[in-house]
């Protein structure tokens, strides 16, 4: 998955943030500029010289990183605190296989750290700056979560509206007259699974069997792209039903349509911007 990039402003300073696999990394280089804009690398190295810093980032790695080199870490920790000791982010990463601190090049270059570590560094820079940083970071995440929730609910609602068109077509063209309610429900469920198989590759029951601890149904866990395609499939299936295509023919056509539309939507820049 491509890294997601965003920015916040804290007390007049622009702070870059990169999200990697649902983990947020904040620019230590940008935070250091709050202390001295011309010597950010020097500020960061001074922080890394402290034994308390080494112990903190080492403990973080031990808790979060199964590939962390504890032997190298012990050597660095024992040497820390002495007048001759120095440590750069690059040396720390290469020696210990650390993941909490990363170095980037290019437009978003500099040293970044997981938010846990970045907040610790900000506290060393200035407790006041740390509090403002946390406030702005939380505001950013709340805005992102609100936008995603609105987008998901909008698409979920659109999917439900289209599903009404779909069920009406089933009622008019597939459900026979004078059958029991249980028999009618079985037909609706079967037709719903035509869409599920076409888009998700499995029936509702198959999904429940594979996700026994999950609440809701297969569609509650759909991505924005899948919900958009689902809305289209429901409308198309209603039309195919009215045109008297049998279930097998409709499933094949809907599956082909789902594949084409998912690829198209995934590569659509407008849809990608909605998720940023």
mmCIF file of C-alpha atoms in Angstrom:
data_model
loop_
_atom_site.group_PDB
_atom_site.id
_atom_site.type_symbol
_atom_site.label_atom_id
_atom_site.label_comp_id
_atom_site.label_asym_id
_atom_site.label_seq_id
_atom_site.Cartn_x
_atom_site.Cartn_y
_atom_site.Cartn_z
ATOM 1 C CA UNK A 1 0.000 0.000 0.000
ATOM 2 C CA UNK A 2 1.285 3.459 -0.913
ATOM 3 C CA UNK A 3 2.366 5.683 1.986
ATOM 4 C CA UNK A 4 -0.140 8.400 2.834
ATOM 5 C CA UNK A 5 1.327 11.882 3.387
ATOM 6 C CA UNK A 6 -0.211 14.766 5.324
ATOM 7 C CA UNK A 7 0.821 17.937 7.148
ATOM 8 C CA UNK A 8 -0.149 19.822 10.279
ATOM 9 C CA UNK A 9 0.890 23.228 11.567
ATOM 10 C CA UNK A 10 2.086 23.514 15.163
ATOM 11 C CA UNK A 11 2.896 26.959 16.564
ATOM 12 C CA UNK A 12 3.764 28.217 13.101
ATOM 13 C CA UNK A 13 5.903 25.189 12.164
ATOM 14 C CA UNK A 14 4.892 22.785 9.388
ATOM 15 C CA UNK A 15 5.134 19.146 10.494
ATOM 16 C CA UNK A 16 5.042 16.358 7.899
ATOM 17 C CA UNK A 17 3.391 13.019 8.691
ATOM 18 C CA UNK A 18 3.630 9.740 6.785
ATOM 19 C CA UNK A 19 1.227 6.846 7.405
ATOM 20 C CA UNK A 20 2.723 3.407 6.766
ATOM 21 C CA UNK A 21 0.456 0.360 7.100
ATOM 22 C CA UNK A 22 -1.865 2.174 9.546
ATOM 23 C CA UNK A 23 1.088 3.465 11.614
ATOM 24 C CA UNK A 24 1.758 7.212 11.719
ATOM 25 C CA UNK A 25 5.328 8.504 11.481
ATOM 26 C CA UNK A 26 5.972 12.163 12.358
ATOM 27 C CA UNK A 27 8.973 14.113 11.086
ATOM 28 C CA UNK A 28 11.594 14.490 13.811
ATOM 29 C CA UNK A 29 13.476 16.819 11.472
ATOM 30 C CA UNK A 30 10.506 19.207 11.407
ATOM 31 C CA UNK A 31 10.090 19.012 15.188
ATOM 32 C CA UNK A 32 13.809 19.755 15.702
ATOM 33 C CA UNK A 33 13.452 22.944 13.643
ATOM 34 C CA UNK A 34 11.319 24.339 16.456
ATOM 35 C CA UNK A 35 14.478 24.467 18.570
ATOM 36 C CA UNK A 36 16.951 25.516 15.847
ATOM 37 C CA UNK A 37 15.856 25.684 12.212
ATOM 38 C CA UNK A 38 19.446 25.610 10.909
ATOM 39 C CA UNK A 39 20.766 22.738 13.052
ATOM 40 C CA UNK A 40 17.960 20.174 13.124
ATOM 41 C CA UNK A 41 20.344 17.228 12.552
ATOM 42 C CA UNK A 42 22.553 18.360 15.433
ATOM 43 C CA UNK A 43 19.512 18.690 17.748
ATOM 44 C CA UNK A 44 18.354 15.179 16.850
ATOM 45 C CA UNK A 45 21.806 13.656 17.451
ATOM 46 C CA UNK A 46 21.993 15.357 20.851
ATOM 47 C CA UNK A 47 18.699 13.724 21.801
ATOM 48 C CA UNK A 48 19.961 10.323 20.653
ATOM 49 C CA UNK A 49 23.068 10.660 22.837
ATOM 50 C CA UNK A 50 20.995 10.476 26.026
ATOM 51 C CA UNK A 51 20.882 7.146 27.798
ATOM 52 C CA UNK A 52 17.217 7.684 28.696
ATOM 53 C CA UNK A 53 16.440 8.158 24.995
ATOM 54 C CA UNK A 54 18.275 4.949 24.069
ATOM 55 C CA UNK A 55 16.417 3.017 26.768
ATOM 56 C CA UNK A 56 13.058 4.383 25.609
ATOM 57 C CA UNK A 57 13.426 3.722 21.879
ATOM 58 C CA UNK A 58 15.039 0.349 22.640
ATOM 59 C CA UNK A 59 12.110 -0.703 24.821
ATOM 60 C CA UNK A 60 9.685 0.465 22.124
ATOM 61 C CA UNK A 61 11.463 -1.743 19.575
ATOM 62 C CA UNK A 62 11.482 -4.748 21.913
ATOM 63 C CA UNK A 63 7.712 -4.413 22.347
ATOM 64 C CA UNK A 64 6.879 -3.806 18.672
ATOM 65 C CA UNK A 65 9.671 -5.247 16.540
ATOM 66 C CA UNK A 66 10.342 -9.029 16.563
ATOM 67 C CA UNK A 67 13.412 -8.500 14.340
ATOM 68 C CA UNK A 68 15.043 -5.998 16.679
ATOM 69 C CA UNK A 69 18.740 -6.722 17.287
ATOM 70 C CA UNK A 70 18.891 -6.717 21.089
ATOM 71 C CA UNK A 71 22.612 -7.580 21.190
ATOM 72 C CA UNK A 72 23.561 -4.463 19.228
ATOM 73 C CA UNK A 73 21.118 -2.472 21.337
ATOM 74 C CA UNK A 74 22.834 -3.557 24.563
ATOM 75 C CA UNK A 75 26.178 -2.414 23.170
ATOM 76 C CA UNK A 76 24.782 0.997 22.218
ATOM 77 C CA UNK A 77 23.032 1.394 25.565
ATOM 78 C CA UNK A 78 26.195 0.553 27.530
ATOM 79 C CA UNK A 79 28.186 3.100 25.554
ATOM 80 C CA UNK A 80 25.576 5.851 25.836
ATOM 81 C CA UNK A 81 26.119 8.700 28.239
ATOM 82 C CA UNK A 82 29.877 8.942 27.802
ATOM 83 C CA UNK A 83 31.409 12.140 26.443
ATOM 84 C CA UNK A 84 32.681 10.383 23.325
ATOM 85 C CA UNK A 85 29.394 8.655 22.517
ATOM 86 C CA UNK A 86 27.454 9.747 19.442
ATOM 87 C CA UNK A 87 24.568 8.192 17.542
ATOM 88 C CA UNK A 88 22.852 9.083 14.295
ATOM 89 C CA UNK A 89 19.440 7.834 13.152
ATOM 90 C CA UNK A 90 21.105 5.965 10.277
ATOM 91 C CA UNK A 91 23.516 4.138 12.580
ATOM 92 C CA UNK A 92 20.685 3.238 14.985
ATOM 93 C CA UNK A 93 18.541 1.813 12.183
ATOM 94 C CA UNK A 94 21.354 -0.155 10.537
ATOM 95 C CA UNK A 95 22.812 -1.541 13.777
ATOM 96 C CA UNK A 96 19.593 -2.636 15.468
ATOM 97 C CA UNK A 97 17.221 -3.190 12.519
ATOM 98 C CA UNK A 98 14.915 -0.621 14.119
ATOM 99 C CA UNK A 99 11.497 0.224 12.656
ATOM 100 C CA UNK A 100 10.410 2.990 15.023
ATOM 101 C CA UNK A 101 12.695 5.529 13.346
ATOM 102 C CA UNK A 102 13.026 5.799 9.560
ATOM 103 C CA UNK A 103 14.995 8.024 7.208
ATOM 104 C CA UNK A 104 13.470 9.230 3.938
ATOM 105 C CA UNK A 105 14.902 10.957 0.899
ATOM 106 C CA UNK A 106 13.233 13.100 -1.726
ATOM 107 C CA UNK A 107 10.395 15.571 -1.272
ATOM 108 C CA UNK A 108 9.422 14.194 2.130
ATOM 109 C CA UNK A 109 13.009 13.620 3.193
ATOM 110 C CA UNK A 110 14.350 13.674 6.718
ATOM 111 C CA UNK A 111 14.073 11.534 9.816
ATOM 112 C CA UNK A 112 10.627 10.294 10.836
ATOM 113 C CA UNK A 113 9.562 8.337 13.904
ATOM 114 C CA UNK A 114 6.492 6.459 15.060
ATOM 115 C CA UNK A 115 4.164 8.858 16.859
ATOM 116 C CA UNK A 116 5.036 7.310 20.246
ATOM 117 C CA UNK A 117 8.696 8.175 19.739
ATOM 118 C CA UNK A 118 7.971 11.505 18.047
ATOM 119 C CA UNK A 119 5.919 12.682 21.032
ATOM 120 C CA UNK A 120 8.790 11.710 23.344
ATOM 121 C CA UNK A 121 11.217 13.736 21.227
ATOM 122 C CA UNK A 122 8.808 16.698 21.187
ATOM 123 C CA UNK A 123 8.641 16.554 24.986
ATOM 124 C CA UNK A 124 12.446 16.803 25.111
ATOM 125 C CA UNK A 125 12.312 19.789 22.748
ATOM 126 C CA UNK A 126 9.521 21.562 24.643
ATOM 127 C CA UNK A 127 6.664 20.191 26.796
ATOM 128 C CA UNK A 128 4.481 23.038 25.523
ATOM 129 C CA UNK A 129 5.272 22.197 21.895
ATOM 130 C CA UNK A 130 4.489 18.525 22.587
ATOM 131 C CA UNK A 131 1.001 19.395 23.862
ATOM 132 C CA UNK A 132 0.261 21.518 20.792
ATOM 133 C CA UNK A 133 1.655 18.765 18.564
ATOM 134 C CA UNK A 134 -0.608 16.133 20.148
ATOM 135 C CA UNK A 135 -3.621 18.455 19.831
ATOM 136 C CA UNK A 136 -3.048 19.113 16.121
ATOM 137 C CA UNK A 137 -2.265 15.454 15.411
ATOM 138 C CA UNK A 138 -5.476 14.321 17.110
ATOM 139 C CA UNK A 139 -7.452 16.927 15.171
ATOM 140 C CA UNK A 140 -5.985 15.573 11.920
ATOM 141 C CA UNK A 141 -6.915 11.977 12.773
ATOM 142 C CA UNK A 142 -10.436 12.974 13.860
ATOM 143 C CA UNK A 143 -10.955 14.850 10.575
ATOM 144 C CA UNK A 144 -9.723 11.830 8.605
ATOM 145 C CA UNK A 145 -11.969 9.420 10.511
ATOM 146 C CA UNK A 146 -15.006 11.690 10.104
ATOM 147 C CA UNK A 147 -14.446 12.034 6.348
ATOM 148 C CA UNK A 148 -13.995 8.290 5.874
ATOM 149 C CA UNK A 149 -17.087 7.561 7.957
ATOM 150 C CA UNK A 150 -19.196 9.983 5.915
ATOM 151 C CA UNK A 151 -17.908 8.533 2.647
ATOM 152 C CA UNK A 152 -18.531 4.960 3.794
ATOM 153 C CA UNK A 153 -22.051 5.729 5.042
ATOM 154 C CA UNK A 154 -22.874 7.600 1.828
ATOM 155 C CA UNK A 155 -21.836 4.656 -0.289
ATOM 156 C CA UNK A 156 -23.564 2.203 2.063
ATOM 157 C CA UNK A 157 -26.796 4.219 1.728
ATOM 158 C CA UNK A 158 -26.427 4.321 -2.051
ATOM 159 C CA UNK A 159 -25.943 0.562 -2.044
ATOM 160 C CA UNK A 160 -29.111 0.072 0.029
ATOM 161 C CA UNK A 161 -31.164 2.304 -2.286
ATOM 162 C CA UNK A 162 -29.988 0.361 -5.306
ATOM 163 C CA UNK A 163 -30.724 -2.878 -3.497
ATOM 164 C CA UNK A 164 -34.384 -1.800 -3.284
ATOM 165 C CA UNK A 165 -34.421 -1.561 -7.081
ATOM 166 C CA UNK A 166 -32.828 -5.006 -7.141
ATOM 167 C CA UNK A 167 -35.391 -6.619 -4.809
ATOM 168 C CA UNK A 168 -38.293 -5.028 -6.670
ATOM 169 C CA UNK A 169 -37.041 -6.642 -9.883
ATOM 170 C CA UNK A 170 -36.822 -10.002 -8.100
ATOM 171 C CA UNK A 171 -40.354 -9.597 -6.763
ATOM 172 C CA UNK A 172 -41.761 -8.724 -10.194
ATOM 173 C CA UNK A 173 -39.926 -11.309 -12.293
ATOM 174 C CA UNK A 174 -38.644 -14.175 -10.139
ATOM 175 C CA UNK A 175 -40.774 -14.688 -7.021
ATOM 176 C CA UNK A 176 -43.788 -16.853 -7.947
ATOM 177 C CA UNK A 177 -47.223 -16.029 -6.581
ATOM 178 C CA UNK A 178 -48.810 -17.742 -3.573
ATOM 179 C CA UNK A 179 -45.651 -19.035 -1.888
ATOM 180 C CA UNK A 180 -44.769 -18.895 1.787
ATOM 181 C CA UNK A 181 -42.790 -16.046 3.336
ATOM 182 C CA UNK A 182 -39.936 -18.482 4.076
ATOM 183 C CA UNK A 183 -39.771 -19.541 0.438
ATOM 184 C CA UNK A 184 -39.781 -15.914 -0.692
ATOM 185 C CA UNK A 185 -36.965 -15.009 1.719
ATOM 186 C CA UNK A 186 -34.909 -17.922 0.397
ATOM 187 C CA UNK A 187 -35.168 -16.582 -3.159
ATOM 188 C CA UNK A 188 -34.161 -13.070 -2.077
ATOM 189 C CA UNK A 189 -31.174 -14.474 -0.167
ATOM 190 C CA UNK A 190 -30.097 -16.519 -3.179
ATOM 191 C CA UNK A 191 -30.237 -13.464 -5.418
ATOM 192 C CA UNK A 192 -28.280 -11.419 -2.858
ATOM 193 C CA UNK A 193 -25.569 -14.057 -3.037
ATOM 194 C CA UNK A 194 -25.395 -13.658 -6.800
ATOM 195 C CA UNK A 195 -24.056 -10.168 -6.095
ATOM 196 C CA UNK A 196 -21.873 -11.378 -3.225
ATOM 197 C CA UNK A 197 -20.199 -14.051 -5.340
ATOM 198 C CA UNK A 198 -19.817 -11.722 -8.328
ATOM 199 C CA UNK A 199 -18.064 -9.063 -6.221
ATOM 200 C CA UNK A 200 -16.568 -10.774 -3.159
ATOM 201 C CA UNK A 201 -16.115 -14.287 -4.536
ATOM 202 C CA UNK A 202 -18.139 -15.928 -1.755
ATOM 203 C CA UNK A 203 -21.654 -16.233 -0.378
ATOM 204 C CA UNK A 204 -22.848 -14.573 2.812
ATOM 205 C CA UNK A 205 -22.748 -17.930 4.610
ATOM 206 C CA UNK A 206 -19.215 -18.671 3.450
ATOM 207 C CA UNK A 207 -18.095 -15.289 4.795
ATOM 208 C CA UNK A 208 -19.814 -15.903 8.155
ATOM 209 C CA UNK A 209 -18.173 -19.330 8.438
ATOM 210 C CA UNK A 210 -14.763 -17.728 7.814
ATOM 211 C CA UNK A 211 -15.393 -14.795 10.190
ATOM 212 C CA UNK A 212 -17.223 -16.294 13.160
ATOM 213 C CA UNK A 213 -16.004 -13.559 15.545
ATOM 214 C CA UNK A 214 -17.015 -10.651 13.308
ATOM 215 C CA UNK A 215 -20.249 -8.735 13.746
ATOM 216 C CA UNK A 216 -22.473 -7.741 10.857
ATOM 217 C CA UNK A 217 -22.258 -9.189 7.366
ATOM 218 C CA UNK A 218 -19.913 -9.310 4.412
ATOM 219 C CA UNK A 219 -21.079 -5.942 3.094
ATOM 220 C CA UNK A 220 -20.415 -4.165 6.390
ATOM 221 C CA UNK A 221 -16.708 -4.869 5.820
ATOM 222 C CA UNK A 222 -16.627 -3.763 2.183
ATOM 223 C CA UNK A 223 -14.190 -1.091 1.008
ATOM 224 C CA UNK A 224 -15.354 2.180 -0.537
ATOM 225 C CA UNK A 225 -14.436 0.812 -3.973
ATOM 226 C CA UNK A 226 -16.450 -2.363 -3.404
ATOM 227 C CA UNK A 227 -19.501 -0.419 -2.214
ATOM 228 C CA UNK A 228 -19.399 1.772 -5.316
ATOM 229 C CA UNK A 229 -19.242 -1.284 -7.565
ATOM 230 C CA UNK A 230 -21.936 -3.060 -5.551
ATOM 231 C CA UNK A 231 -24.337 -0.179 -6.187
ATOM 232 C CA UNK A 232 -23.707 -0.529 -9.919
ATOM 233 C CA UNK A 233 -24.086 -4.314 -9.836
ATOM 234 C CA UNK A 234 -27.445 -4.073 -8.091
ATOM 235 C CA UNK A 235 -28.836 -1.786 -10.783
ATOM 236 C CA UNK A 236 -27.397 -3.933 -13.555
ATOM 237 C CA UNK A 237 -28.712 -7.165 -12.039
ATOM 238 C CA UNK A 238 -32.202 -5.632 -11.861
ATOM 239 C CA UNK A 239 -32.011 -4.867 -15.581
ATOM 240 C CA UNK A 240 -30.684 -8.346 -16.412
ATOM 241 C CA UNK A 241 -33.555 -9.883 -14.444
ATOM 242 C CA UNK A 242 -36.087 -7.835 -16.426
ATOM 243 C CA UNK A 243 -34.366 -8.989 -19.625
ATOM 244 C CA UNK A 244 -34.936 -12.639 -18.558
ATOM 245 C CA UNK A 245 -31.282 -13.656 -18.214
ATOM 246 C CA UNK A 246 -31.023 -16.763 -16.040
ATOM 247 C CA UNK A 247 -29.064 -16.693 -12.769
ATOM 248 C CA UNK A 248 -25.937 -18.350 -14.160
ATOM 249 C CA UNK A 249 -25.754 -15.928 -17.084
ATOM 250 C CA UNK A 250 -26.257 -12.962 -14.766
ATOM 251 C CA UNK A 251 -23.540 -14.147 -12.369
ATOM 252 C CA UNK A 252 -20.969 -14.390 -15.169
ATOM 253 C CA UNK A 253 -21.851 -10.961 -16.547
ATOM 254 C CA UNK A 254 -21.871 -9.331 -13.122
ATOM 255 C CA UNK A 255 -18.526 -10.883 -12.192
ATOM 256 C CA UNK A 256 -16.948 -9.577 -15.398
ATOM 257 C CA UNK A 257 -18.405 -6.153 -14.708
ATOM 258 C CA UNK A 258 -17.124 -6.199 -11.107
ATOM 259 C CA UNK A 259 -13.577 -7.002 -12.249
ATOM 260 C CA UNK A 260 -13.542 -4.211 -14.839
ATOM 261 C CA UNK A 261 -15.068 -1.615 -12.510
ATOM 262 C CA UNK A 262 -12.840 -2.433 -9.507
ATOM 263 C CA UNK A 263 -9.754 -2.007 -11.706
ATOM 264 C CA UNK A 264 -11.097 1.258 -13.117
ATOM 265 C CA UNK A 265 -12.062 2.698 -9.731
ATOM 266 C CA UNK A 266 -8.798 1.627 -8.092
ATOM 267 C CA UNK A 267 -6.853 3.559 -10.729
ATOM 268 C CA UNK A 268 -9.167 6.582 -10.570
ATOM 269 C CA UNK A 269 -7.366 9.602 -9.089
ATOM 270 C CA UNK A 270 -10.619 11.183 -7.886
ATOM 271 C CA UNK A 271 -11.493 8.111 -5.814
ATOM 272 C CA UNK A 272 -7.970 7.961 -4.419
ATOM 273 C CA UNK A 273 -8.174 11.604 -3.315
ATOM 274 C CA UNK A 274 -11.368 10.805 -1.407
ATOM 275 C CA UNK A 275 -9.379 8.316 0.670
ATOM 276 C CA UNK A 276 -6.495 10.687 1.412
#
